[in-house]
PDB file of C-alpha atoms in Angstrom:
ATOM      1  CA  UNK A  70     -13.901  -5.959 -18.362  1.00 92.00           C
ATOM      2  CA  UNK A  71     -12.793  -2.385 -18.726  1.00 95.00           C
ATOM      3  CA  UNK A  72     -10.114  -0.081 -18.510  1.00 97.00           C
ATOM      4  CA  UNK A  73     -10.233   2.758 -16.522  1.00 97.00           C
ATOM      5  CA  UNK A  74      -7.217   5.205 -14.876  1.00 98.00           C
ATOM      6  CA  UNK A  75      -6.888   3.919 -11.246  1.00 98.00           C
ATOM      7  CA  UNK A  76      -4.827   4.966  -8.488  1.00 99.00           C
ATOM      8  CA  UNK A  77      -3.068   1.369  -7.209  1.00 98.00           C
ATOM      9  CA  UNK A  78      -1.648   1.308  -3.262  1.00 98.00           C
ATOM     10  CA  UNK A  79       0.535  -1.952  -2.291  1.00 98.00           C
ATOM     11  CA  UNK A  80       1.183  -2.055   1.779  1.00 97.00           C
ATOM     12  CA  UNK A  81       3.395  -4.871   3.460  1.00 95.00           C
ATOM     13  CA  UNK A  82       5.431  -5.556   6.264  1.00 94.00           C
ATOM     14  CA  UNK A  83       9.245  -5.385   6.492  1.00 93.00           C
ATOM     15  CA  UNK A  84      10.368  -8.206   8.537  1.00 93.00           C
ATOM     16  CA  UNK A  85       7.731 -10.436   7.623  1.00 93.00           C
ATOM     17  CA  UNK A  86       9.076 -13.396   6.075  1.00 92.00           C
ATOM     18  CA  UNK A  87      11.823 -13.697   9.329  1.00 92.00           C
ATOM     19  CA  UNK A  88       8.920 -13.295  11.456  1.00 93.00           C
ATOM     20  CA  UNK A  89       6.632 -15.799  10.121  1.00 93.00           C
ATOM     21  CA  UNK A  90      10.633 -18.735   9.779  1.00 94.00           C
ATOM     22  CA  UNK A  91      10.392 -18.016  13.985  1.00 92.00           C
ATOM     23  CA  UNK A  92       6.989 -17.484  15.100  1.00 92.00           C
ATOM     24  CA  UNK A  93       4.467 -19.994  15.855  1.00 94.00           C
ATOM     25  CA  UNK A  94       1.790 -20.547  13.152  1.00 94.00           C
ATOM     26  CA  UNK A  95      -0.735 -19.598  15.447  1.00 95.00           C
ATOM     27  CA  UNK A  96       1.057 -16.358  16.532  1.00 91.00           C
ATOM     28  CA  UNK A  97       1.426 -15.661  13.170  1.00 92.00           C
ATOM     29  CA  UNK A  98      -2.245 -15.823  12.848  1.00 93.00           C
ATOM     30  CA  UNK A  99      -3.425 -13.620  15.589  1.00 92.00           C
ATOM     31  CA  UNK A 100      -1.252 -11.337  14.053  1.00 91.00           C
ATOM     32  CA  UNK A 101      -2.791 -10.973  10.844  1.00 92.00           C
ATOM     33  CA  UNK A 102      -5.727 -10.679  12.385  1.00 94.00           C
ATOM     34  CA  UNK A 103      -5.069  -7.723  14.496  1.00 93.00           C
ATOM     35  CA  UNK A 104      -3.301  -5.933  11.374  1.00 94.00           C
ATOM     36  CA  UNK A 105      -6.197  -6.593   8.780  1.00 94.00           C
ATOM     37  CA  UNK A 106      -8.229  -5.611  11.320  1.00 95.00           C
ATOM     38  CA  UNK A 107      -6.742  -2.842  11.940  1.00 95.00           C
ATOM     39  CA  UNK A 108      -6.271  -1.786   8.381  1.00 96.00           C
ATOM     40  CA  UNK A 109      -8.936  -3.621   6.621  1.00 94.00           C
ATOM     41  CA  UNK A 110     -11.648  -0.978   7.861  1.00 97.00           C
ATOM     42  CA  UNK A 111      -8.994   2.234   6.461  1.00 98.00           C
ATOM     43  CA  UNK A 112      -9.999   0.968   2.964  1.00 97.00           C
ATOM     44  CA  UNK A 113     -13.928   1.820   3.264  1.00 95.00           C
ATOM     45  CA  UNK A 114     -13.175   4.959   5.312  1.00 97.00           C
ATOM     46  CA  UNK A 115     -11.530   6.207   1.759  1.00 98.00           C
ATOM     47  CA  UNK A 116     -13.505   4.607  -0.147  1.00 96.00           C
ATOM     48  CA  UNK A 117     -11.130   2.397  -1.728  1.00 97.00           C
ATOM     49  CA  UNK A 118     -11.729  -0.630  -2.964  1.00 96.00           C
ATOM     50  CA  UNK A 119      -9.961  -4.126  -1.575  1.00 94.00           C
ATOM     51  CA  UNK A 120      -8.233  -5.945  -4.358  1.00 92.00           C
ATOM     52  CA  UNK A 121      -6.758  -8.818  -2.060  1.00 85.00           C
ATOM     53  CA  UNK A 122      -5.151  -9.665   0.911  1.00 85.00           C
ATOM     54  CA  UNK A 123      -2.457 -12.063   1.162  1.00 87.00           C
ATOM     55  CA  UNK A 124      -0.410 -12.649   3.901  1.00 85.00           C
ATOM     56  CA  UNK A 125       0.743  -9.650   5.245  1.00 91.00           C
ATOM     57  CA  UNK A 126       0.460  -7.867   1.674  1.00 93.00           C
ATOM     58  CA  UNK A 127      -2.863  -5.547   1.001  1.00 96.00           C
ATOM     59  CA  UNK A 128      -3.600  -4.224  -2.700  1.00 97.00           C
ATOM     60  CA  UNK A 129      -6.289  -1.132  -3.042  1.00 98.00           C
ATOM     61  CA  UNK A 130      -7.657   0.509  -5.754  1.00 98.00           C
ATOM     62  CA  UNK A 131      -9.601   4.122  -6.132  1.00 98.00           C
ATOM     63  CA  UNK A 132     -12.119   5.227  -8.398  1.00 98.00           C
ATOM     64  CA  UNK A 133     -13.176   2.340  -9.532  1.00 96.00           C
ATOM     65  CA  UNK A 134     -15.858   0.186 -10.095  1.00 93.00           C
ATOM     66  CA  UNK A 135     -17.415   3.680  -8.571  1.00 90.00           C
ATOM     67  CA  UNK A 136     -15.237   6.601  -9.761  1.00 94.00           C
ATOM     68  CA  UNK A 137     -14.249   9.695  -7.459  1.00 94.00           C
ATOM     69  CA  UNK A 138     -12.647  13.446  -7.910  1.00 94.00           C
ATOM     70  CA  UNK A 139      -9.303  12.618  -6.007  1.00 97.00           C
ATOM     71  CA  UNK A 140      -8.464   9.203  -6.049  1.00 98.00           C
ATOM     72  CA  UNK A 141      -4.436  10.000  -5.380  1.00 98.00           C
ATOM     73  CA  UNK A 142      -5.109  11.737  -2.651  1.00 98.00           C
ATOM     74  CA  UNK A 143      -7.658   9.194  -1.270  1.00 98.00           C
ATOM     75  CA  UNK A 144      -5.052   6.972  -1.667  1.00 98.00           C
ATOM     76  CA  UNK A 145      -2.402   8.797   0.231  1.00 98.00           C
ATOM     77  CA  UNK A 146      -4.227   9.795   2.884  1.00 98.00           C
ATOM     78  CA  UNK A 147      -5.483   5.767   3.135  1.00 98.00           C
ATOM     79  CA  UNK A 148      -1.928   4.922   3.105  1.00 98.00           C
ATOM     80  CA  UNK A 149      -0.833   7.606   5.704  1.00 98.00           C
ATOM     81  CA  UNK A 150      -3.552   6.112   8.292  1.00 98.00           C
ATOM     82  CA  UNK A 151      -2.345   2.642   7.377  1.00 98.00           C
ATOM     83  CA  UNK A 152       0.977   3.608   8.344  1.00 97.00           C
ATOM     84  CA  UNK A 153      -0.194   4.937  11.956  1.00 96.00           C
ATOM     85  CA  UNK A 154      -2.218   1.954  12.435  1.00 96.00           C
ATOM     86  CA  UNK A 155       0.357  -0.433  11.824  1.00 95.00           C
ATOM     87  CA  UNK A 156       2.528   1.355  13.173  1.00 92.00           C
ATOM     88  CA  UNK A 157       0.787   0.937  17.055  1.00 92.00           C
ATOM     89  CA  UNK A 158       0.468  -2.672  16.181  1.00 92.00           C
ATOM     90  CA  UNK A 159       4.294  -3.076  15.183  1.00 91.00           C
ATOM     91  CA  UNK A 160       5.124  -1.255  18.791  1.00 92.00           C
ATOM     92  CA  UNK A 161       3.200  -4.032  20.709  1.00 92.00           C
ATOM     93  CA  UNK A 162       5.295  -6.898  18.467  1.00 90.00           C
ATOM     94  CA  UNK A 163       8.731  -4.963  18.882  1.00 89.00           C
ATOM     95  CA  UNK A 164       7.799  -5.046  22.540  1.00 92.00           C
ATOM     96  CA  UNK A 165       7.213  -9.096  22.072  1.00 88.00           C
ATOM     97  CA  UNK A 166      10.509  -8.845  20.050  1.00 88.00           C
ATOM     98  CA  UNK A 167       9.717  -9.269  16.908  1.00 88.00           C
ATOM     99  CA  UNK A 168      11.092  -6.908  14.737  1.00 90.00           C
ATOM    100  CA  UNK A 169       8.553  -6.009  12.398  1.00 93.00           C
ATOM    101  CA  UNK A 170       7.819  -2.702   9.688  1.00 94.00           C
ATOM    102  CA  UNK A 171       4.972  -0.684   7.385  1.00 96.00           C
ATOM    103  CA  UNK A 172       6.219   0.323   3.606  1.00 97.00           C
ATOM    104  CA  UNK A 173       3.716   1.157   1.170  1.00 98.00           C
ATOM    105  CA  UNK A 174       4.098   2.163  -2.986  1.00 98.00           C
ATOM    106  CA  UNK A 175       1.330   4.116  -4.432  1.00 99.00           C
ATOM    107  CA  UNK A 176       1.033   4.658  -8.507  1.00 98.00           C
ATOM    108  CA  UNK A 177      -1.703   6.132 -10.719  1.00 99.00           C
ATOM    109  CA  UNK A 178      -2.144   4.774 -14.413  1.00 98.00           C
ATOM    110  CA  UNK A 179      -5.024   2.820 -16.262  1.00 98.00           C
ATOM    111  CA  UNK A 180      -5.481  -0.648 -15.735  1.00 98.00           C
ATOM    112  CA  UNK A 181      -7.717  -3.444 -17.181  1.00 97.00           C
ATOM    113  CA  UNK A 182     -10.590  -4.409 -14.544  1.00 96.00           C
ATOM    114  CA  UNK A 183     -13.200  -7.097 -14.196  1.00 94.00           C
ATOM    115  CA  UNK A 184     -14.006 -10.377 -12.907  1.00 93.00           C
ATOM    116  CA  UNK A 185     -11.188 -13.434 -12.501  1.00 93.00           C
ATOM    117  CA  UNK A 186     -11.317 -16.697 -11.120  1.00 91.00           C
ATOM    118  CA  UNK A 187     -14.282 -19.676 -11.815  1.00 93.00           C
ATOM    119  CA  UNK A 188     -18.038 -20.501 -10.900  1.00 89.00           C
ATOM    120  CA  UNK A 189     -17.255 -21.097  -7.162  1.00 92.00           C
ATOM    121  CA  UNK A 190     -14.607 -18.186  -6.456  1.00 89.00           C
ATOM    122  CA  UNK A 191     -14.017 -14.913  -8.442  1.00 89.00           C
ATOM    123  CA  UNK A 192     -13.060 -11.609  -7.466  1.00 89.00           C
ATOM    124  CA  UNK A 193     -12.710  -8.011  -8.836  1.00 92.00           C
ATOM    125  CA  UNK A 194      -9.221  -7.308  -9.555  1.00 93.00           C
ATOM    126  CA  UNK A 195      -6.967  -4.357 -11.621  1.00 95.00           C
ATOM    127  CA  UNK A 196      -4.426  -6.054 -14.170  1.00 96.00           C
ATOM    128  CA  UNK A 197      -1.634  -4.188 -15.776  1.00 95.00           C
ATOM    129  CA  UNK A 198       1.807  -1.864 -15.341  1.00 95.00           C
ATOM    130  CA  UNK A 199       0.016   0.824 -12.727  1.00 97.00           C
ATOM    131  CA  UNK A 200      -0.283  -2.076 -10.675  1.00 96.00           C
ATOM    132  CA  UNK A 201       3.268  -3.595 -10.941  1.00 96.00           C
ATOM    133  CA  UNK A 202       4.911  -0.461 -10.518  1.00 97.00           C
ATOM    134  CA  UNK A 203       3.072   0.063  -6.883  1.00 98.00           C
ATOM    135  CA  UNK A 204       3.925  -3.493  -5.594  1.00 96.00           C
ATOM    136  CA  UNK A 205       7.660  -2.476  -7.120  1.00 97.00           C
ATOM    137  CA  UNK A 206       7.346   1.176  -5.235  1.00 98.00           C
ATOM    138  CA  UNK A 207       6.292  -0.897  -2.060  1.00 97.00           C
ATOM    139  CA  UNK A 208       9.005  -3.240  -2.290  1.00 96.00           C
ATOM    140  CA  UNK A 209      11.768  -0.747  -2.330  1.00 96.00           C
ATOM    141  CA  UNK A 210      10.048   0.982   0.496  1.00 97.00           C
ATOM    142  CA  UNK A 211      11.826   1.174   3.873  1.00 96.00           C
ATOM    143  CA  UNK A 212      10.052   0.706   6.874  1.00 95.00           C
ATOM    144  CA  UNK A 213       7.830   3.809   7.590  1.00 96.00           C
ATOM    145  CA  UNK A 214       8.045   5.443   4.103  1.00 98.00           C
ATOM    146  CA  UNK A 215       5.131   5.408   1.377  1.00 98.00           C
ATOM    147  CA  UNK A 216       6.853   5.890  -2.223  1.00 98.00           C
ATOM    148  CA  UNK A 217       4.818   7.488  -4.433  1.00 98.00           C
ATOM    149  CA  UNK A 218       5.399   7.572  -8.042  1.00 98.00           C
ATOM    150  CA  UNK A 219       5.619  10.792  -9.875  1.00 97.00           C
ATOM    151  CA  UNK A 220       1.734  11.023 -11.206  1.00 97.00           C
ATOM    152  CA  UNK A 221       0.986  10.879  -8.052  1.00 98.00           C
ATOM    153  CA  UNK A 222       3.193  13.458  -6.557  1.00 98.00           C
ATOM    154  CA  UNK A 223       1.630  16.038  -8.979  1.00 98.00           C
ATOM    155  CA  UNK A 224      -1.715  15.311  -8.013  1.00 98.00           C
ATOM    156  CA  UNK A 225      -1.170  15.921  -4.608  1.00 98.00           C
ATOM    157  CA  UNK A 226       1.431  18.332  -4.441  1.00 96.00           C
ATOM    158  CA  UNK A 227      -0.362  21.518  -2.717  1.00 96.00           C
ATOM    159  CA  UNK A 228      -1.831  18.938   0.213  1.00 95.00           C
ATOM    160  CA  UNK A 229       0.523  16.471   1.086  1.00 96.00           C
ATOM    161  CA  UNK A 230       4.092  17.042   1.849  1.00 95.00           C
ATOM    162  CA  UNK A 231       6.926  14.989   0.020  1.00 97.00           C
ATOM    163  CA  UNK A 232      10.348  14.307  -0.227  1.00 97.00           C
ATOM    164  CA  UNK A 233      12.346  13.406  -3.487  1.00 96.00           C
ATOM    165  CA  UNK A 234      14.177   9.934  -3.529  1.00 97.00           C
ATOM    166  CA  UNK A 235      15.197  10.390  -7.045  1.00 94.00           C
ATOM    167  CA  UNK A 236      15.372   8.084  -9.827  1.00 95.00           C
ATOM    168  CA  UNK A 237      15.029   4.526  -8.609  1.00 94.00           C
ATOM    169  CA  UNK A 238      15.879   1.770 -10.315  1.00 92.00           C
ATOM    170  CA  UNK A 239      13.327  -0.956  -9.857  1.00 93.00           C
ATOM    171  CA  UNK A 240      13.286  -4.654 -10.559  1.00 91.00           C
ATOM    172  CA  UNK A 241      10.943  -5.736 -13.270  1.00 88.00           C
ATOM    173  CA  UNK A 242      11.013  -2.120 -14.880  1.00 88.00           C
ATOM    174  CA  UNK A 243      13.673  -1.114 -17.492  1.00 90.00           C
ATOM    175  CA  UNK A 244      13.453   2.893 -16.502  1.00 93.00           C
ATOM    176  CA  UNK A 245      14.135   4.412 -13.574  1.00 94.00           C
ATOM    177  CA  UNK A 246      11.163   5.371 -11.724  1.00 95.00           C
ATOM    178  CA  UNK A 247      11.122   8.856 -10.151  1.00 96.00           C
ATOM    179  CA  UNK A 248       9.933   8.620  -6.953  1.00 98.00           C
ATOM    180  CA  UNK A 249       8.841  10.605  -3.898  1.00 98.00           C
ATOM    181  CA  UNK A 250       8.800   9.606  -0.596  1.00 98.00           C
ATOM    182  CA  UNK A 251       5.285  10.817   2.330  1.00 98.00           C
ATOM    183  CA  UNK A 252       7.645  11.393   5.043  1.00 95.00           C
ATOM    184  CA  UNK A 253       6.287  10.897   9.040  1.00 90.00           C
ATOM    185  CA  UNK A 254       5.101  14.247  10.841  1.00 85.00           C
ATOM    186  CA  UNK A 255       8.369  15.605  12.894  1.00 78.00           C
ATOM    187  CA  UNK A 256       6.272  15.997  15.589  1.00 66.00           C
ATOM    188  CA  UNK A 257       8.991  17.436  18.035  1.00 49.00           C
ATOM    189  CA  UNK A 258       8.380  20.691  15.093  1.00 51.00           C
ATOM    190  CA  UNK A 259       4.397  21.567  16.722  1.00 47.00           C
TER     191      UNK A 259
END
């Protein structure tokens, strides 16, 4: 193992969860098929690497194990396809009525990373408080916002545009977490 200063992006559906108490486990299936396949190719494209899927939640790590200039903004940018992506997928389910979302949290920090699991199954995986606060940042999310937290903001300030939520008070974290929000294009502005 090592530790290394990551950038961490947690993606998941709103809606999920009352989705999956209606739907038939088979049209459950076919839908997480279409949406990691529709998102599980995003992560190469930025060169990001896959920490797990599970259900309809997707962890990602940048720059490592192979390190890169601008993992935040990798990571946005990942996160801001991901969004569009689901986001066509969630219009053909709305259409089938089922009410479904995209939130994402994105955080930058150093983590602990290496090997887990035994003989027959391990996998690569990032362990430690970058990683919590993204799932927390993704949690809080509403559908169609990616939170970013504040480290990440900085580092990509002069090419992504963001909104201030504030201080946000997240479960599992005793301080507030200031957060920023990658709003959608107004496209009615072009």
């Amino acid at each position: 193992s090592h530790r290394r200063e990551i950038v961490v992006v947690f993606c998941d559906l709103r809606g999920y969860t009352a989705f999956t108490e209606t739907a038939e486990p088979e049209e459950v299936l076919e839908f997480l098929r279409e949406y990691h396949g529709a998102l599980g190719p995003l992560v190469a494209q930025f060169e990001g690497t896959l920490d797990q899927f599970s259900g309809d939640g997707i962890m990602v790590f940048f720059n490592d194990p192979i390190p890169c200039p601008d993992p935040a903004e990798r990571a946005v940018k990942m996160a801001v396809a991901m969004r569009e992506a689901a986001g066509a997928l969630i219009a053909k389910w709305r259409r089938r009525g089922r009410e479904l979302g995209f939130g994402a949290g994105i955080a930058q920090g150093y983590a602990t990373l290496g090997q887990i699991g035994f003989t027959d199954r391990s996998g690569y995986t990032a362990i430690g408080t970058v990683c919590n606060l993204a799932a927390r940042l993704c949690a809080e999310a509403k559908d169609g916002q990616i939170l970013v937290a504040q480290r990440v903001a900085v580092a990509v300030e002069e090419t992504t545009v963001l909104e201030e939520m504030g201080a946000l008070a997240l479960k599992g974290l005793t301080q507030p977490v200031l957060a920023f929000n990658v709003p959608i294009p107004d496209d009615s502005a072009t």
